[in-house]
PDB file of C-alpha atoms in Angstrom:
ATOM      1  CA  MET Q  23      -1.254 -28.520  -3.460  1.00  0.00           C
ATOM      2  CA  VAL Q  24      -2.011 -26.949  -0.418  1.00  0.00           C
ATOM      3  CA  VAL Q  25      -0.269 -23.345   0.666  1.00  0.00           C
ATOM      4  CA  ILE Q  26      -0.448 -22.146   3.955  1.00  0.00           C
ATOM      5  CA  ILE Q  27       1.093 -18.689   4.697  1.00  0.00           C
ATOM      6  CA  TYR Q  28       2.232 -17.911   8.406  1.00  0.00           C
ATOM      7  CA  THR Q  29       2.038 -14.142   9.121  1.00  0.00           C
ATOM      8  CA  SER Q  30       1.949 -11.292  11.758  1.00  0.00           C
ATOM      9  CA  ASN Q  31       0.487  -7.835  11.716  1.00  0.00           C
ATOM     10  CA  GLY Q  32       2.574  -5.315  10.082  1.00  0.00           C
ATOM     11  CA  CYS Q  33       5.030  -7.685   8.553  1.00  0.00           C
ATOM     12  CA  ALA Q  34       6.290  -5.973   5.435  1.00  0.00           C
ATOM     13  CA  PRO Q  35       7.837  -9.767   4.473  1.00  0.00           C
ATOM     14  CA  CYS Q  36       4.594 -11.178   5.212  1.00  0.00           C
ATOM     15  CA  MET Q  37       2.792  -8.539   2.930  1.00  0.00           C
ATOM     16  CA  ALA Q  38       5.277  -8.805   0.106  1.00  0.00           C
ATOM     17  CA  THR Q  39       4.898 -12.608   0.263  1.00  0.00           C
ATOM     18  CA  LYS Q  40       1.143 -12.904  -0.108  1.00  0.00           C
ATOM     19  CA  SER Q  41       1.465 -10.321  -2.787  1.00  0.00           C
ATOM     20  CA  TRP Q  42       3.783 -12.558  -4.872  1.00  0.00           C
ATOM     21  CA  LEU Q  43       1.616 -15.746  -4.483  1.00  0.00           C
ATOM     22  CA  GLY Q  44      -1.373 -13.346  -5.626  1.00  0.00           C
ATOM     23  CA  LYS Q  45       0.715 -12.140  -8.668  1.00  0.00           C
ATOM     24  CA  ASN Q  46       1.176 -15.688  -9.502  1.00  0.00           C
ATOM     25  CA  ASN Q  47      -2.098 -16.964  -9.068  1.00  0.00           C
ATOM     26  CA  ILE Q  48      -0.989 -19.181  -6.140  1.00  0.00           C
ATOM     27  CA  SER Q  49      -4.253 -19.886  -3.530  1.00  0.00           C
ATOM     28  CA  TYR Q  50      -2.858 -19.857   0.081  1.00  0.00           C
ATOM     29  CA  THR Q  51      -4.596 -19.750   3.307  1.00  0.00           C
ATOM     30  CA  GLU Q  52      -2.901 -17.280   5.853  1.00  0.00           C
ATOM     31  CA  LYS Q  53      -2.770 -17.996   9.487  1.00  0.00           C
ATOM     32  CA  ASN Q  54      -2.059 -14.798  11.408  1.00  0.00           C
ATOM     33  CA  ILE Q  55       0.293 -15.659  14.321  1.00  0.00           C
ATOM     34  CA  THR Q  56      -1.692 -13.350  16.651  1.00  0.00           C
ATOM     35  CA  GLU Q  57      -4.284 -16.261  17.194  1.00  0.00           C
ATOM     36  CA  GLU Q  58      -2.840 -18.425  20.218  1.00  0.00           C
ATOM     37  CA  GLU Q  59      -3.700 -21.450  17.800  1.00  0.00           C
ATOM     38  CA  ASN Q  60      -1.659 -20.369  14.859  1.00  0.00           C
ATOM     39  CA  ARG Q  61       1.237 -19.243  16.944  1.00  0.00           C
ATOM     40  CA  GLU Q  62       1.094 -22.639  18.785  1.00  0.00           C
ATOM     41  CA  ASP Q  63       0.954 -24.533  15.167  1.00  0.00           C
ATOM     42  CA  LEU Q  64       3.835 -22.116  13.617  1.00  0.00           C
ATOM     43  CA  ILE Q  65       6.275 -23.063  16.897  1.00  0.00           C
ATOM     44  CA  GLN Q  66       5.406 -26.720  17.152  1.00  0.00           C
ATOM     45  CA  ARG Q  67       6.776 -27.032  13.606  1.00  0.00           C
ATOM     46  CA  GLY Q  68      10.119 -25.384  14.578  1.00  0.00           C
ATOM     47  CA  TYR Q  69       9.748 -21.660  13.610  1.00  0.00           C
ATOM     48  CA  GLN Q  70       9.319 -18.288  15.273  1.00  0.00           C
ATOM     49  CA  SER Q  71       9.140 -15.753  13.118  1.00  0.00           C
ATOM     50  CA  THR Q  72       6.843 -14.893   9.774  1.00  0.00           C
ATOM     51  CA  PRO Q  73       6.520 -15.150   7.307  1.00  0.00           C
ATOM     52  CA  VAL Q  74       6.679 -18.951   6.909  1.00  0.00           C
ATOM     53  CA  THR Q  75       5.267 -20.061   3.662  1.00  0.00           C
ATOM     54  CA  MET Q  76       4.318 -24.224   4.050  1.00  0.00           C
ATOM     55  CA  ILE Q  77       3.863 -25.898   0.615  1.00  0.00           C
ATOM     56  CA  GLN Q  78       2.004 -29.616   0.868  1.00  0.00           C
ATOM     57  CA  ASN Q  79       2.624 -31.408  -2.619  1.00  0.00           C
ATOM     58  CA  GLU Q  80       1.939 -34.938  -3.122  1.00  0.00           C
ATOM     59  CA  GLY Q  81       3.367 -36.119   0.300  1.00  0.00           C
ATOM     60  CA  THR Q  82       6.047 -33.358   0.517  1.00  0.00           C
ATOM     61  CA  ILE Q  83       6.323 -30.381   2.808  1.00  0.00           C
ATOM     62  CA  THR Q  84       8.408 -27.585   1.922  1.00  0.00           C
ATOM     63  CA  TYR Q  85       8.972 -24.430   4.211  1.00  0.00           C
ATOM     64  CA  ILE Q  86      10.341 -21.043   3.034  1.00  0.00           C
ATOM     65  CA  VAL Q  87      11.148 -18.936   5.847  1.00  0.00           C
ATOM     66  CA  GLY Q  88      11.057 -15.172   5.172  1.00  0.00           C
ATOM     67  CA  TYR Q  89      10.523 -13.104   1.408  1.00  0.00           C
ATOM     68  CA  ASP Q  90      12.741 -15.311  -0.762  1.00  0.00           C
ATOM     69  CA  ILE Q  91      11.749 -14.863  -4.185  1.00  0.00           C
ATOM     70  CA  LYS Q  92      14.121 -17.653  -5.496  1.00  0.00           C
ATOM     71  CA  LYS Q  93      12.881 -20.370  -3.139  1.00  0.00           C
ATOM     72  CA  LEU Q  94       9.223 -19.405  -3.944  1.00  0.00           C
ATOM     73  CA  GLU Q  95      10.301 -19.656  -7.772  1.00  0.00           C
ATOM     74  CA  GLN Q  96      11.769 -23.055  -7.280  1.00  0.00           C
ATOM     75  CA  ALA Q  97       9.002 -24.551  -5.090  1.00  0.00           C
ATOM     76  CA  PHE Q  98       6.342 -23.441  -7.675  1.00  0.00           C
ATOM     77  CA  SER Q  99       8.560 -24.023 -10.634  1.00  0.00           C
ATOM     78  CA  ILE Q 100       8.157 -20.516 -11.922  1.00  0.00           C
TER      79      ILE Q 100
END
């Protein structure tokens, strides 16, 4: 399983999502959209706001927009 979270500086929902992932011992890679490469990657995926959590698991990709505990719990079977 690969987890990537697209974030931006000063984004409270981004910090909450990263905190939730950490509390649940879920490893992730953070891509801050202040870096143009990360921003372009997010836009190409069809998103323009943060956070966006991308979960790749066995060929399936799930995107969770915002800090949505219910969707996070469902995606990680918690």
